[in-house]
Amino acid sequence: DCPELGEFYRLELDTLHEDPVRLLGVYLDCFLAFNGHVDNVAKKTEVGINMMRALAGSGWGMRGKLLKIVFTGLIESVLFYGLEVWGHAALRKRNLTKFRRVFAQGARAICRGSRSANFQGLMARAGVIPPEFRIRQLLVNRYLSNKWFQTKLDREKKYGEFSGPHIKAASDAIN
Protein backbone atom coordinates (compact mmCIF):
# COMPACT_ATOMS: atom_id res chain seq x y z
CA ASP A 1 0.00 0.00 0.00
CA CYS A 2 2.47 2.60 -1.12
CA PRO A 3 1.18 6.11 -1.75
CA GLU A 4 1.37 7.33 -5.31
CA LEU A 5 4.32 9.50 -6.19
CA GLY A 6 2.31 12.74 -6.34
CA GLU A 7 0.83 12.01 -2.92
CA PHE A 8 4.32 11.46 -1.48
CA TYR A 9 5.58 14.81 -2.76
CA ARG A 10 2.54 16.59 -1.34
CA LEU A 11 3.29 15.06 2.06
CA GLU A 12 6.87 16.24 1.89
CA LEU A 13 5.89 19.79 0.88
CA ASP A 14 3.37 19.97 3.71
CA THR A 15 6.08 18.94 6.15
CA LEU A 16 8.48 21.54 4.74
CA HIS A 17 5.81 24.22 4.93
CA GLU A 18 5.39 23.69 8.67
CA ASP A 19 9.01 23.63 9.81
CA PRO A 20 12.29 24.23 8.02
CA VAL A 21 14.35 21.07 7.59
CA ARG A 22 18.02 21.10 8.52
CA LEU A 23 20.08 19.29 5.91
CA LEU A 24 23.89 19.29 6.27
CA GLY A 25 23.72 22.44 8.38
CA VAL A 26 21.52 24.44 5.99
CA TYR A 27 17.89 25.15 6.91
CA LEU A 28 15.56 24.56 3.96
CA ASP A 29 12.06 25.97 3.87
CA CYS A 30 9.42 25.24 1.24
CA PHE A 31 9.96 28.58 -0.54
CA LEU A 32 13.78 28.28 -0.57
CA ALA A 33 13.97 31.80 0.83
CA PHE A 34 16.56 30.69 3.43
CA ASN A 35 15.44 33.40 5.87
CA GLY A 36 15.49 30.93 8.75
CA HIS A 37 18.98 29.82 7.81
CA VAL A 38 20.29 33.39 7.71
CA ASP A 39 18.64 34.16 11.07
CA ASN A 40 20.22 31.05 12.56
CA VAL A 41 23.77 31.73 11.36
CA ALA A 42 23.55 35.40 12.35
CA LYS A 43 22.59 34.28 15.86
CA LYS A 44 25.43 31.72 15.92
CA THR A 45 28.00 34.43 15.19
CA GLU A 46 27.05 36.43 18.31
CA VAL A 47 29.23 34.15 20.44
CA GLY A 48 32.19 34.64 18.10
CA ILE A 49 31.74 38.42 18.06
CA ASN A 50 31.68 38.47 21.86
CA MET A 51 34.86 36.38 21.91
CA MET A 52 36.50 38.88 19.56
CA ARG A 53 35.49 41.77 21.83
CA ALA A 54 37.01 39.96 24.80
CA LEU A 55 40.23 39.26 22.89
CA ALA A 56 40.47 42.89 21.78
CA GLY A 57 40.22 44.41 25.25
CA SER A 58 40.23 48.20 25.68
CA GLY A 59 43.81 49.00 26.61
CA TRP A 60 45.34 45.61 25.86
CA GLY A 61 44.62 42.59 23.74
CA MET A 62 45.14 41.30 20.24
CA ARG A 63 46.18 43.57 17.41
CA GLY A 64 43.80 44.30 14.56
CA LYS A 65 45.55 41.99 12.07
CA LEU A 66 45.12 39.00 14.36
CA LEU A 67 41.51 39.92 15.07
CA LYS A 68 40.87 40.08 11.32
CA ILE A 69 42.19 36.52 11.00
CA VAL A 70 39.87 35.47 13.83
CA PHE A 71 36.98 37.22 12.09
CA THR A 72 37.67 35.46 8.79
CA GLY A 73 38.08 32.05 10.39
CA LEU A 74 35.40 32.21 13.03
CA ILE A 75 32.67 34.51 11.72
CA GLU A 76 32.85 34.39 7.91
CA SER A 77 33.21 30.61 7.84
CA VAL A 78 29.99 30.22 9.86
CA LEU A 79 28.10 32.88 7.91
CA PHE A 80 28.94 31.61 4.47
CA TYR A 81 28.89 27.84 4.99
CA GLY A 82 26.95 26.22 2.14
CA LEU A 83 26.81 29.44 0.12
CA GLU A 84 26.63 27.43 -3.11
CA VAL A 85 23.17 26.27 -2.05
CA TRP A 86 21.67 29.49 -0.71
CA GLY A 87 23.82 32.17 -2.40
CA HIS A 88 20.93 33.48 -4.48
CA ALA A 89 19.07 34.33 -1.25
CA ALA A 90 22.11 35.92 0.40
CA LEU A 91 21.86 39.01 -1.79
CA ARG A 92 18.28 39.83 -0.79
CA LYS A 93 17.90 43.09 1.12
CA ARG A 94 16.66 41.43 4.32
CA ASN A 95 19.56 39.00 4.46
CA LEU A 96 22.18 41.58 3.48
CA THR A 97 20.99 43.76 6.36
CA LYS A 98 21.68 40.89 8.78
CA PHE A 99 25.12 40.28 7.27
CA ARG A 100 25.96 43.98 7.37
CA ARG A 101 25.07 44.07 11.07
CA VAL A 102 27.36 41.12 11.83
CA PHE A 103 30.17 42.56 9.71
CA ALA A 104 29.84 45.95 11.40
CA GLN A 105 30.10 44.33 14.84
CA GLY A 106 33.17 42.40 13.72
CA ALA A 107 34.80 45.48 12.20
CA ARG A 108 34.11 47.42 15.41
CA ALA A 109 35.89 44.70 17.39
CA ILE A 110 38.84 44.64 14.94
CA CYS A 111 39.52 48.38 14.91
CA ARG A 112 37.97 49.18 18.31
CA GLY A 113 35.55 51.55 16.59
CA SER A 114 32.54 53.21 18.15
CA ARG A 115 28.89 52.49 17.40
CA SER A 116 28.54 55.89 15.75
CA ALA A 117 31.16 55.14 13.05
CA ASN A 118 29.66 54.68 9.59
CA PHE A 119 29.66 51.26 7.94
CA GLN A 120 31.97 52.03 5.01
CA GLY A 121 34.51 53.68 7.30
CA LEU A 122 34.52 50.68 9.63
CA MET A 123 34.97 48.24 6.75
CA ALA A 124 37.85 50.27 5.29
CA ARG A 125 39.63 50.76 8.60
CA ALA A 126 39.26 47.10 9.60
CA GLY A 127 40.30 45.90 6.14
CA VAL A 128 37.17 43.77 5.77
CA ILE A 129 35.39 43.35 2.45
CA PRO A 130 31.69 44.38 2.80
CA PRO A 131 29.31 41.41 2.78
CA GLU A 132 27.63 42.14 -0.56
CA PHE A 133 31.02 42.06 -2.32
CA ARG A 134 32.35 39.15 -0.25
CA ILE A 135 29.31 37.02 -1.14
CA ARG A 136 29.80 37.74 -4.85
CA GLN A 137 33.51 37.01 -4.56
CA LEU A 138 32.90 33.65 -2.87
CA LEU A 139 30.22 32.68 -5.38
CA VAL A 140 32.44 33.50 -8.33
CA ASN A 141 35.44 31.68 -6.85
CA ARG A 142 33.44 28.55 -6.03
CA TYR A 143 31.54 28.38 -9.28
CA LEU A 144 34.44 29.20 -11.59
CA SER A 145 36.66 26.54 -10.02
CA ASN A 146 34.17 23.91 -11.23
CA LYS A 147 34.61 22.90 -14.91
CA TRP A 148 31.11 21.38 -15.09
CA PHE A 149 29.58 24.61 -13.85
CA GLN A 150 31.60 26.70 -16.31
CA THR A 151 30.29 24.76 -19.29
CA LYS A 152 26.74 24.84 -17.89
CA LEU A 153 26.94 28.59 -17.34
CA ASP A 154 28.31 29.22 -20.84
CA ARG A 155 25.52 27.13 -22.37
CA GLU A 156 22.78 28.84 -20.37
CA LYS A 157 24.18 32.32 -21.03
CA LYS A 158 24.15 31.55 -24.74
CA TYR A 159 20.40 30.83 -24.68
CA GLY A 160 19.57 33.45 -22.03
CA GLU A 161 17.62 31.04 -19.81
CA PHE A 162 18.88 29.94 -16.40
CA SER A 163 17.83 26.63 -14.85
CA GLY A 164 17.92 27.95 -11.29
CA PRO A 165 18.31 31.10 -9.19
CA HIS A 166 21.78 30.06 -7.98
CA ILE A 167 23.05 29.93 -11.56
CA LYS A 168 21.49 33.33 -12.30
CA ALA A 169 23.11 34.77 -9.13
CA ALA A 170 26.50 33.39 -10.16
CA SER A 171 26.11 34.79 -13.66
CA ASP A 172 25.19 38.22 -12.26
CA ALA A 173 28.15 38.09 -9.86
CA ILE A 174 30.57 37.34 -12.70
CA ASN A 175 29.33 40.19 -14.89
Coordinates of N, CA and C in Angstrom, one line a residue:
D1 N 0.8 -1.2 0.0 CA 0.0 0.0 0.0 C 0.9 1.3 0.0
C2 N 1.6 1.4 -1.0 CA 2.5 2.6 -1.1 C 1.7 3.8 -1.7
P3 N 1.9 5.0 -1.2 CA 1.2 6.1 -1.8 C 1.7 6.4 -3.1
E4 N 0.9 7.0 -4.0 CA 1.4 7.3 -5.3 C 2.4 8.4 -5.2
L5 N 3.2 8.6 -6.2 CA 4.3 9.5 -6.2 C 3.9 10.9 -5.9
G6 N 2.8 11.4 -6.6 CA 2.3 12.7 -6.3 C 1.9 13.0 -4.9
E7 N 1.3 11.9 -4.3 CA 0.8 12.0 -2.9 C 2.0 12.1 -2.0
F8 N 3.1 11.4 -2.3 CA 4.3 11.5 -1.5 C 4.9 12.9 -1.5
Y9 N 5.0 13.5 -2.7 CA 5.6 14.8 -2.8 C 4.7 15.8 -2.0
R10 N 3.4 15.7 -2.1 CA 2.5 16.6 -1.3 C 2.8 16.5 0.2
L11 N 3.0 15.3 0.6 CA 3.3 15.1 2.1 C 4.6 15.8 2.4
E12 N 5.6 15.6 1.6 CA 6.9 16.2 1.9 C 6.8 17.8 1.9
L13 N 6.1 18.3 0.9 CA 5.9 19.8 0.9 C 5.1 20.3 2.1
D14 N 4.1 19.6 2.5 CA 3.4 20.0 3.7 C 4.3 20.0 4.9
T15 N 5.1 19.0 5.0 CA 6.1 18.9 6.2 C 7.0 20.1 6.1
L16 N 7.6 20.4 4.9 CA 8.5 21.5 4.7 C 7.8 22.9 5.1
H17 N 6.5 23.0 4.7 CA 5.8 24.2 4.9 C 5.7 24.5 6.4
E18 N 5.6 23.5 7.2 CA 5.4 23.7 8.7 C 6.7 24.1 9.3
D19 N 7.7 23.3 9.2 CA 9.0 23.6 9.8 C 10.1 23.5 8.8
P20 N 11.1 24.4 8.9 CA 12.3 24.2 8.0 C 13.0 22.9 8.4
V21 N 13.6 22.3 7.4 CA 14.3 21.1 7.6 C 15.8 21.4 7.5
R22 N 16.6 20.9 8.5 CA 18.0 21.1 8.5 C 18.7 20.0 7.8
L23 N 19.4 20.3 6.7 CA 20.1 19.3 5.9 C 21.5 19.7 5.7
L24 N 22.5 19.0 6.3 CA 23.9 19.3 6.3 C 24.2 20.7 6.8
G25 N 23.5 21.1 7.8 CA 23.7 22.4 8.4 C 23.0 23.6 7.7
V26 N 22.2 23.4 6.7 CA 21.5 24.4 6.0 C 20.0 24.2 6.2
Y27 N 19.3 25.3 6.7 CA 17.9 25.2 6.9 C 17.1 25.4 5.6
L28 N 16.4 24.5 5.2 CA 15.6 24.6 4.0 C 14.1 24.8 4.3
D29 N 13.5 25.8 3.7 CA 12.1 26.0 3.9 C 11.4 25.7 2.5
C30 N 10.1 25.6 2.5 CA 9.4 25.2 1.2 C 9.5 26.3 0.1
F31 N 9.8 27.5 0.5 CA 10.0 28.6 -0.5 C 11.4 28.8 -1.0
L32 N 12.3 28.1 -0.3 CA 13.8 28.3 -0.6 C 14.2 29.7 -0.4
A33 N 13.6 30.4 0.5 CA 14.0 31.8 0.8 C 15.2 31.9 1.8
F34 N 15.4 30.8 2.5 CA 16.6 30.7 3.4 C 16.6 31.8 4.5
N35 N 15.5 32.4 4.8 CA 15.4 33.4 5.9 C 15.8 32.8 7.2
G36 N 15.2 31.6 7.5 CA 15.5 30.9 8.7 C 16.9 30.6 8.9
H37 N 17.6 30.2 7.8 CA 19.0 29.8 7.8 C 19.8 31.1 8.1
V38 N 19.5 32.2 7.5 CA 20.3 33.4 7.7 C 20.1 33.9 9.2
D39 N 18.9 33.8 9.7 CA 18.6 34.2 11.1 C 19.5 33.3 12.0
N40 N 19.5 32.0 11.7 CA 20.2 31.0 12.6 C 21.7 31.3 12.6
V41 N 22.3 31.5 11.4 CA 23.8 31.7 11.4 C 24.1 33.1 11.9
A42 N 23.3 34.1 11.8 CA 23.6 35.4 12.4 C 23.6 35.3 13.9
K43 N 22.6 34.5 14.4 CA 22.6 34.3 15.9 C 23.8 33.5 16.3
K44 N 24.3 32.5 15.6 CA 25.4 31.7 15.9 C 26.7 32.6 16.0
T45 N 26.8 33.6 15.2 CA 28.0 34.4 15.2 C 28.1 35.4 16.4
E46 N 27.0 35.5 17.1 CA 27.0 36.4 18.3 C 28.1 36.0 19.3
V47 N 28.2 34.7 19.5 CA 29.2 34.1 20.4 C 30.6 34.5 20.0
G48 N 30.9 34.3 18.7 CA 32.2 34.6 18.1 C 32.5 36.1 18.2
I49 N 31.5 37.0 18.0 CA 31.7 38.4 18.1 C 32.1 38.8 19.5
N50 N 31.4 38.2 20.4 CA 31.7 38.5 21.9 C 33.1 38.0 22.2
M51 N 33.5 36.9 21.7 CA 34.9 36.4 21.9 C 35.9 37.4 21.3
M52 N 35.6 37.9 20.2 CA 36.5 38.9 19.6 C 36.6 40.1 20.4
R53 N 35.5 40.6 21.0 CA 35.5 41.8 21.8 C 36.3 41.5 23.1
A54 N 36.2 40.3 23.6 CA 37.0 40.0 24.8 C 38.5 39.9 24.5
L55 N 38.8 39.3 23.3 CA 40.2 39.3 22.9 C 40.8 40.6 22.6
A56 N 40.0 41.6 22.1 CA 40.5 42.9 21.8 C 40.8 43.7 23.0
G57 N 40.0 43.6 24.1 CA 40.2 44.4 25.2 C 40.1 45.9 24.9
S58 N 40.3 46.8 25.9 CA 40.2 48.2 25.7 C 41.6 48.8 25.7
G59 N 42.5 48.5 26.6 CA 43.8 49.0 26.6 C 44.8 47.9 26.3
W60 N 44.4 46.7 26.1 CA 45.3 45.6 25.9 C 44.7 44.7 24.8
G61 N 45.3 43.6 24.6 CA 44.6 42.6 23.7 C 45.3 42.4 22.4
M62 N 44.6 41.6 21.6 CA 45.1 41.3 20.2 C 45.2 42.5 19.3
R63 N 46.1 42.5 18.4 CA 46.2 43.6 17.4 C 45.1 43.3 16.4
G64 N 44.8 44.4 15.6 CA 43.8 44.3 14.6 C 44.0 43.2 13.5
K65 N 45.3 43.0 13.1 CA 45.6 42.0 12.1 C 45.2 40.6 12.6
L66 N 45.5 40.3 13.8 CA 45.1 39.0 14.4 C 43.6 38.9 14.5
L67 N 43.0 40.0 14.9 CA 41.5 39.9 15.1 C 40.8 39.7 13.7
K68 N 41.4 40.3 12.7 CA 40.9 40.1 11.3 C 41.0 38.6 10.9
I69 N 42.0 38.0 11.3 CA 42.2 36.5 11.0 C 41.1 35.7 11.8
V70 N 40.9 36.1 13.0 CA 39.9 35.5 13.8 C 38.5 35.7 13.2
F71 N 38.3 36.9 12.7 CA 37.0 37.2 12.1 C 36.8 36.3 10.8
T72 N 37.8 36.3 10.0 CA 37.7 35.5 8.8 C 37.4 34.0 9.1
G73 N 38.2 33.5 10.1 CA 38.1 32.0 10.4 C 36.9 31.7 11.2
L74 N 36.5 32.6 12.1 CA 35.4 32.2 13.0 C 34.0 32.7 12.6
I75 N 34.0 33.9 12.1 CA 32.7 34.5 11.7 C 32.3 34.2 10.3
E76 N 33.2 34.6 9.3 CA 32.9 34.4 7.9 C 32.6 32.9 7.6
S77 N 33.4 32.0 8.2 CA 33.2 30.6 7.8 C 31.8 30.1 8.3
V78 N 31.3 30.6 9.4 CA 30.0 30.2 9.9 C 28.9 30.9 9.0
L79 N 29.1 32.2 8.7 CA 28.1 32.9 7.9 C 27.9 32.3 6.5
F80 N 29.0 32.0 5.9 CA 28.9 31.6 4.5 C 29.1 30.1 4.2
Y81 N 28.9 29.3 5.2 CA 28.9 27.8 5.0 C 27.7 27.4 4.1
G82 N 28.0 26.7 3.0 CA 27.0 26.2 2.1 C 26.4 27.3 1.2
L83 N 27.2 28.3 1.0 CA 26.8 29.4 0.1 C 26.4 29.0 -1.3
E84 N 27.0 27.9 -1.8 CA 26.6 27.4 -3.1 C 25.2 27.1 -3.2
V85 N 24.6 26.7 -2.1 CA 23.2 26.3 -2.1 C 22.3 27.5 -1.9
W86 N 22.6 28.4 -1.0 CA 21.7 29.5 -0.7 C 22.2 30.9 -1.1
G87 N 23.2 30.9 -2.0 CA 23.8 32.2 -2.4 C 22.9 33.1 -3.1
H88 N 21.9 32.6 -3.8 CA 20.9 33.5 -4.5 C 20.1 34.3 -3.5
A89 N 19.9 33.7 -2.3 CA 19.1 34.3 -1.3 C 19.9 35.3 -0.4
A90 N 21.2 35.1 -0.4 CA 22.1 35.9 0.4 C 22.1 37.4 0.0
L91 N 21.8 37.6 -1.3 CA 21.9 39.0 -1.8 C 20.5 39.7 -1.7
R92 N 19.5 39.1 -1.0 CA 18.3 39.8 -0.8 C 18.5 40.9 0.3
K93 N 17.7 41.9 0.2 CA 17.9 43.1 1.1 C 17.8 42.7 2.6
R94 N 16.8 41.9 2.9 CA 16.7 41.4 4.3 C 17.9 40.7 4.8
N95 N 18.4 39.8 4.0 CA 19.6 39.0 4.5 C 20.8 39.8 4.5
L96 N 21.0 40.7 3.5 CA 22.2 41.6 3.5 C 22.2 42.5 4.7
T97 N 21.1 42.9 5.2 CA 21.0 43.8 6.4 C 21.5 43.0 7.6
K98 N 21.2 41.7 7.7 CA 21.7 40.9 8.8 C 23.2 40.7 8.7
F99 N 23.7 40.4 7.5 CA 25.1 40.3 7.3 C 25.9 41.6 7.6
R100 N 25.3 42.7 7.1 CA 26.0 44.0 7.4 C 26.1 44.3 8.9
R101 N 25.0 43.9 9.6 CA 25.1 44.1 11.1 C 26.2 43.2 11.7
V102 N 26.3 42.0 11.3 CA 27.4 41.1 11.8 C 28.7 41.7 11.4
F103 N 28.9 42.0 10.2 CA 30.2 42.6 9.7 C 30.5 43.9 10.4
A104 N 29.6 44.7 10.7 CA 29.8 46.0 11.4 C 30.3 45.7 12.8
Q105 N 29.7 44.7 13.5 CA 30.1 44.3 14.8 C 31.5 43.8 14.8
G106 N 31.8 42.9 13.8 CA 33.2 42.4 13.7 C 34.2 43.5 13.4
A107 N 33.9 44.4 12.5 CA 34.8 45.5 12.2 C 35.0 46.4 13.4
R108 N 34.0 46.6 14.2 CA 34.1 47.4 15.4 C 35.1 46.8 16.4
A109 N 35.0 45.4 16.5 CA 35.9 44.7 17.4 C 37.3 44.7 16.9
I110 N 37.5 44.6 15.5 CA 38.8 44.6 14.9 C 39.5 46.0 15.1
C111 N 38.9 47.1 14.8 CA 39.5 48.4 14.9 C 39.1 49.2 16.1
R112 N 38.4 48.5 17.1 CA 38.0 49.2 18.3 C 37.2 50.5 18.0
G113 N 36.3 50.4 17.0 CA 35.5 51.5 16.6 C 34.3 51.7 17.5
S114 N 33.7 52.9 17.4 CA 32.5 53.2 18.1 C 31.3 52.9 17.4
R115 N 30.2 52.8 18.0 CA 28.9 52.5 17.4 C 28.4 53.6 16.4
S116 N 29.0 54.8 16.6 CA 28.5 55.9 15.8 C 29.3 55.9 14.4
A117 N 30.4 55.1 14.3 CA 31.2 55.1 13.0 C 30.3 54.6 11.9
N118 N 30.5 55.2 10.7 CA 29.7 54.7 9.6 C 30.2 53.4 9.1
F119 N 29.4 52.6 8.4 CA 29.7 51.3 7.9 C 30.9 51.2 7.0
Q120 N 30.9 52.1 6.0 CA 32.0 52.0 5.0 C 33.3 52.4 5.7
G121 N 33.3 53.3 6.6 CA 34.5 53.7 7.3 C 35.0 52.5 8.1
L122 N 34.1 51.8 8.8 CA 34.5 50.7 9.6 C 35.1 49.6 8.8
M123 N 34.5 49.3 7.6 CA 35.0 48.2 6.7 C 36.4 48.6 6.2
A124 N 36.6 49.9 5.8 CA 37.9 50.3 5.3 C 38.9 50.2 6.4
R125 N 38.6 50.7 7.5 CA 39.6 50.8 8.6 C 40.0 49.4 9.1
A126 N 39.0 48.5 9.1 CA 39.3 47.1 9.6 C 39.9 46.2 8.5
G127 N 39.8 46.7 7.2 CA 40.3 45.9 6.1 C 39.4 44.7 5.8
V128 N 38.1 44.8 6.0 CA 37.2 43.8 5.8 C 36.4 44.1 4.5
I129 N 36.2 43.1 3.7 CA 35.4 43.4 2.4 C 33.9 43.4 2.8
P130 N 33.1 44.4 2.5 CA 31.7 44.4 2.8 C 31.0 43.1 2.3
P131 N 29.9 42.7 3.1 CA 29.3 41.4 2.8 C 28.8 41.2 1.4
E132 N 28.2 42.3 0.8 CA 27.6 42.1 -0.6 C 28.7 41.8 -1.6
F133 N 29.9 42.4 -1.4 CA 31.0 42.1 -2.3 C 31.7 40.7 -2.0
R134 N 31.8 40.4 -0.7 CA 32.4 39.2 -0.2 C 31.5 38.0 -0.7
I135 N 30.2 38.1 -0.7 CA 29.3 37.0 -1.1 C 29.5 36.8 -2.6
R136 N 29.6 37.9 -3.4 CA 29.8 37.7 -4.8 C 31.2 37.1 -5.1
Q137 N 32.2 37.5 -4.4 CA 33.5 37.0 -4.6 C 33.5 35.5 -4.3
L138 N 32.9 35.1 -3.2 CA 32.9 33.7 -2.9 C 32.1 32.8 -3.9
L139 N 31.0 33.4 -4.4 CA 30.2 32.7 -5.4 C 31.0 32.5 -6.7
V140 N 31.7 33.6 -7.1 CA 32.4 33.5 -8.3 C 33.6 32.5 -8.2
N141 N 34.3 32.6 -7.1 CA 35.4 31.7 -6.9 C 35.0 30.2 -6.8
R142 N 33.9 29.9 -6.2 CA 33.4 28.6 -6.0 C 32.9 28.0 -7.3
Y143 N 32.2 28.9 -8.0 CA 31.5 28.4 -9.3 C 32.6 28.3 -10.4
L144 N 33.5 29.2 -10.5 CA 34.4 29.2 -11.6 C 35.5 28.1 -11.4
S145 N 35.7 27.6 -10.2 CA 36.7 26.5 -10.0 C 36.1 25.2 -10.5
N146 N 34.8 25.1 -10.8 CA 34.2 23.9 -11.2 C 34.0 23.9 -12.7
K147 N 34.7 23.0 -13.4 CA 34.6 22.9 -14.9 C 33.2 22.6 -15.4
W148 N 32.5 21.7 -14.7 CA 31.1 21.4 -15.1 C 30.2 22.6 -15.0
F149 N 30.4 23.4 -14.0 CA 29.6 24.6 -13.9 C 29.9 25.6 -14.9
Q150 N 31.2 25.8 -15.3 CA 31.6 26.7 -16.3 C 30.9 26.4 -17.6
T151 N 30.9 25.1 -18.0 CA 30.3 24.8 -19.3 C 28.8 25.0 -19.2
K152 N 28.2 24.6 -18.1 CA 26.7 24.8 -17.9 C 26.4 26.3 -18.0
L153 N 27.2 27.1 -17.3 CA 26.9 28.6 -17.3 C 27.1 29.2 -18.7
D154 N 28.1 28.7 -19.5 CA 28.3 29.2 -20.8 C 27.1 28.8 -21.7
R155 N 26.6 27.6 -21.6 CA 25.5 27.1 -22.4 C 24.3 27.9 -22.0
E156 N 24.0 28.1 -20.8 CA 22.8 28.8 -20.4 C 22.8 30.3 -20.7
K157 N 24.0 30.9 -20.6 CA 24.2 32.3 -21.0 C 23.9 32.5 -22.5
K158 N 24.3 31.5 -23.3 CA 24.1 31.6 -24.7 C 22.7 31.6 -25.1
Y159 N 21.8 30.9 -24.4 CA 20.4 30.8 -24.7 C 19.6 31.8 -23.8
G160 N 20.2 32.4 -22.8 CA 19.6 33.4 -22.0 C 18.6 32.9 -21.0
E161 N 18.5 31.6 -20.8 CA 17.6 31.0 -19.8 C 18.5 30.3 -18.8
F162 N 18.1 30.6 -17.5 CA 18.9 29.9 -16.4 C 18.0 28.9 -15.7
S163 N 18.6 27.7 -15.4 CA 17.8 26.6 -14.8 C 17.5 26.8 -13.4
G164 N 18.2 27.7 -12.7 CA 17.9 27.9 -11.3 C 18.4 29.3 -10.8
P165 N 17.9 29.8 -9.7 CA 18.3 31.1 -9.2 C 19.8 31.2 -8.8
H166 N 20.4 30.0 -8.4 CA 21.8 30.1 -8.0 C 22.7 30.3 -9.2
I167 N 22.3 29.7 -10.3 CA 23.0 29.9 -11.6 C 22.9 31.4 -12.0
K168 N 21.7 31.9 -11.9 CA 21.5 33.3 -12.3 C 22.3 34.2 -11.4
A169 N 22.3 33.9 -10.1 CA 23.1 34.8 -9.1 C 24.6 34.7 -9.5
A170 N 25.1 33.5 -9.8 CA 26.5 33.4 -10.2 C 26.8 34.1 -11.4
S171 N 25.9 34.1 -12.4 CA 26.1 34.8 -13.7 C 26.1 36.3 -13.4
D172 N 25.2 36.8 -12.6 CA 25.2 38.2 -12.3 C 26.4 38.6 -11.5
A173 N 27.0 37.8 -10.6 CA 28.2 38.1 -9.9 C 29.4 38.2 -10.8
I174 N 29.4 37.3 -11.8 CA 30.6 37.3 -12.7 C 30.6 38.6 -13.6
N175 N 29.4 39.0 -14.0 CA 29.3 40.2 -14.9 C 29.5 41.5 -14.2

